[in-house]
């Protein structure tokens, strides 16, 4: 009797531990023996925004500065991640739209580096919806009316369920990476950062095969950082350009 009671109590503790690991928007996912932090949000229910500069025009650069800004507006920053490539002065390399105002235009041509490895794409947010859309398709979709937020980066990792054709399964560029994917119904935005270095092909397979998103976009590599205060993660380093954040409360961007 006592042994059975002890076993039942232990089972309860184990189940409680499993439940705790799945609470909140973020979880650790192991894919092909590599750990990733995966944070999922519903654009219809969660306030997902892009941020670049404060009221004085200075780039936020660090999560702490952005969190303080959001708090000063009455809100709380519950998640953030670097959101696209940028120049040394923190200007976005490609398209950047914040509150329907464009700072940089859409880059449609191939170019040097990862950004210019076509097809690249755009992560956008508009009226409770979100998407990851290949650059030329984005240009057609939003030709006359920009979304509320948009950031261009590259390369696309997954395009309509297929891996980017230039990605090599034996690629030797091994880095910490972060990216974003959106589910087929547009109701799940998935932000991912690898907690160990990976190549592009492995990172793309995670989105397609494990997270089941038909379109995913690479955001950056060596400078990749995440802010998840519920997990006591506030990564620092070089100042960033565009930042994607999720706000709770009445904070104004």
Tab-separated table of C-alpha atoms in Angstrom, residues 20-167:
chain	number	residue	atom	x	y	z
A	20	UNK	CA	5.240	22.943	-16.520
A	21	UNK	CA	7.624	22.562	-19.447
A	22	UNK	CA	4.847	23.281	-21.940
A	23	UNK	CA	3.409	26.408	-20.263
A	24	UNK	CA	3.820	29.813	-21.912
A	25	UNK	CA	4.620	30.726	-25.520
A	26	UNK	CA	8.169	29.330	-25.537
A	27	UNK	CA	9.507	25.805	-25.352
A	28	UNK	CA	12.770	24.028	-26.008
A	29	UNK	CA	12.598	21.680	-28.987
A	30	UNK	CA	15.293	19.160	-29.839
A	31	UNK	CA	15.506	18.415	-33.555
A	32	UNK	CA	18.210	16.142	-34.932
A	33	UNK	CA	19.999	16.457	-31.572
A	34	UNK	CA	20.153	20.258	-31.738
A	35	UNK	CA	18.259	22.364	-29.139
A	36	UNK	CA	16.099	25.257	-30.318
A	37	UNK	CA	14.005	27.807	-28.480
A	38	UNK	CA	10.614	27.972	-30.209
A	39	UNK	CA	8.156	30.741	-29.302
A	40	UNK	CA	4.678	30.697	-30.855
A	41	UNK	CA	2.100	33.480	-30.996
A	42	UNK	CA	-1.348	34.070	-32.486
A	43	UNK	CA	-1.349	37.349	-34.454
A	44	UNK	CA	-5.081	37.724	-33.820
A	45	UNK	CA	-4.595	37.598	-30.039
A	46	UNK	CA	-0.980	38.678	-29.470
A	47	UNK	CA	0.308	42.180	-30.154
A	48	UNK	CA	3.293	41.503	-32.444
A	49	UNK	CA	5.198	44.606	-33.547
A	50	UNK	CA	8.421	45.738	-35.164
A	51	UNK	CA	10.666	48.323	-33.526
A	52	UNK	CA	13.712	50.230	-34.718
A	53	UNK	CA	14.037	53.752	-33.257
A	54	UNK	CA	12.917	55.674	-30.203
A	55	UNK	CA	11.186	59.085	-30.275
A	56	UNK	CA	14.549	60.811	-30.718
A	57	UNK	CA	15.377	58.694	-33.759
A	58	UNK	CA	18.060	56.592	-32.065
A	59	UNK	CA	17.992	52.833	-32.679
A	60	UNK	CA	16.914	50.856	-29.624
A	61	UNK	CA	19.790	48.464	-30.236
A	62	UNK	CA	19.307	46.430	-27.057
A	63	UNK	CA	16.338	44.642	-25.542
A	64	UNK	CA	16.599	46.522	-22.241
A	65	UNK	CA	16.176	49.873	-23.981
A	66	UNK	CA	13.149	48.585	-25.876
A	67	UNK	CA	11.606	47.016	-22.762
A	68	UNK	CA	12.000	50.317	-20.902
A	69	UNK	CA	10.394	52.180	-23.793
A	70	UNK	CA	7.419	49.826	-23.866
A	71	UNK	CA	7.052	50.090	-20.086
A	72	UNK	CA	7.071	53.894	-20.319
A	73	UNK	CA	4.059	53.571	-22.637
A	74	UNK	CA	2.197	51.404	-20.124
A	75	UNK	CA	2.934	48.014	-21.646
A	76	UNK	CA	5.162	45.020	-21.048
A	77	UNK	CA	7.600	43.438	-23.496
A	78	UNK	CA	7.100	39.680	-23.123
A	79	UNK	CA	9.250	38.508	-26.052
A	80	UNK	CA	11.702	39.994	-28.545
A	81	UNK	CA	14.213	38.917	-31.186
A	82	UNK	CA	16.404	40.603	-33.782
A	83	UNK	CA	14.311	40.933	-36.924
A	84	UNK	CA	16.396	41.330	-40.038
A	85	UNK	CA	19.761	42.352	-41.394
A	86	UNK	CA	21.099	45.873	-41.028
A	87	UNK	CA	23.977	48.185	-41.921
A	88	UNK	CA	26.594	49.412	-39.451
A	89	UNK	CA	24.438	52.437	-38.621
A	90	UNK	CA	21.523	50.033	-37.854
A	91	UNK	CA	19.559	50.951	-40.996
A	92	UNK	CA	17.722	47.908	-42.385
A	93	UNK	CA	19.297	46.313	-45.453
A	94	UNK	CA	15.923	45.751	-47.125
A	95	UNK	CA	12.300	46.748	-46.744
A	96	UNK	CA	11.278	47.962	-43.320
A	97	UNK	CA	7.771	49.188	-42.477
A	98	UNK	CA	6.699	50.382	-39.029
A	99	UNK	CA	3.161	51.663	-38.448
A	100	UNK	CA	2.689	51.735	-42.241
A	101	UNK	CA	5.701	54.036	-42.679
A	102	UNK	CA	8.543	52.701	-44.832
A	103	UNK	CA	12.123	53.441	-43.877
A	104	UNK	CA	13.691	51.344	-46.621
A	105	UNK	CA	12.295	50.125	-49.931
A	106	UNK	CA	11.841	46.564	-51.141
A	107	UNK	CA	14.997	45.025	-52.650
A	108	UNK	CA	14.023	42.726	-55.528
A	109	UNK	CA	17.382	41.927	-57.084
A	110	UNK	CA	19.925	39.272	-56.164
A	111	UNK	CA	22.959	40.519	-54.308
A	112	UNK	CA	25.858	39.540	-52.090
A	113	UNK	CA	25.534	37.652	-48.840
A	114	UNK	CA	22.650	35.723	-47.374
A	115	UNK	CA	20.166	38.564	-47.857
A	116	UNK	CA	20.618	38.524	-51.631
A	117	UNK	CA	20.371	34.740	-52.034
A	118	UNK	CA	17.059	34.673	-53.885
A	119	UNK	CA	14.366	33.843	-53.165
A	120	UNK	CA	14.340	36.039	-50.101
A	121	UNK	CA	11.192	37.292	-48.427
A	122	UNK	CA	9.236	39.508	-46.057
A	123	UNK	CA	7.688	38.905	-42.659
A	124	UNK	CA	4.621	41.126	-42.290
A	125	UNK	CA	1.851	41.872	-39.774
A	126	UNK	CA	-1.526	43.408	-40.615
A	127	UNK	CA	-4.933	43.562	-38.898
A	128	UNK	CA	-4.531	40.483	-36.706
A	129	UNK	CA	-2.887	38.475	-39.495
A	130	UNK	CA	0.739	37.697	-40.314
A	131	UNK	CA	2.670	36.074	-43.097
A	132	UNK	CA	6.032	35.166	-44.548
A	133	UNK	CA	5.896	35.943	-48.263
A	134	UNK	CA	8.478	35.680	-51.039
A	135	UNK	CA	9.651	39.160	-52.089
A	136	UNK	CA	8.053	39.387	-55.547
A	137	UNK	CA	4.784	37.917	-54.270
A	138	UNK	CA	4.867	40.460	-51.445
A	139	UNK	CA	5.337	43.284	-53.970
A	140	UNK	CA	2.208	42.147	-55.820
A	141	UNK	CA	0.134	41.636	-52.681
A	142	UNK	CA	0.944	44.999	-51.087
A	143	UNK	CA	1.499	47.078	-54.212
A	144	UNK	CA	-0.990	49.778	-53.239
A	145	UNK	CA	-1.285	49.550	-49.463
A	146	UNK	CA	1.581	48.560	-47.124
A	147	UNK	CA	0.891	46.412	-44.056
A	148	UNK	CA	1.245	47.829	-40.552
A	149	UNK	CA	4.653	46.181	-40.083
A	150	UNK	CA	7.071	44.446	-42.451
A	151	UNK	CA	10.730	43.433	-42.494
A	152	UNK	CA	12.625	41.951	-45.427
A	153	UNK	CA	15.390	39.409	-44.955
A	154	UNK	CA	16.832	36.376	-46.632
A	155	UNK	CA	17.104	33.793	-47.717
A	156	UNK	CA	13.700	32.182	-47.493
A	157	UNK	CA	14.156	28.878	-45.672
A	158	UNK	CA	10.907	27.241	-46.767
A	159	UNK	CA	8.816	28.382	-49.737
A	160	UNK	CA	5.344	26.866	-50.124
A	161	UNK	CA	6.457	23.715	-48.330
A	162	UNK	CA	9.744	23.309	-50.211
A	163	UNK	CA	13.242	24.041	-48.944
A	164	UNK	CA	15.137	26.897	-50.579
A	165	UNK	CA	16.799	25.265	-53.622
A	166	UNK	CA	20.269	26.673	-52.869
A	167	UNK	CA	20.518	25.219	-49.365
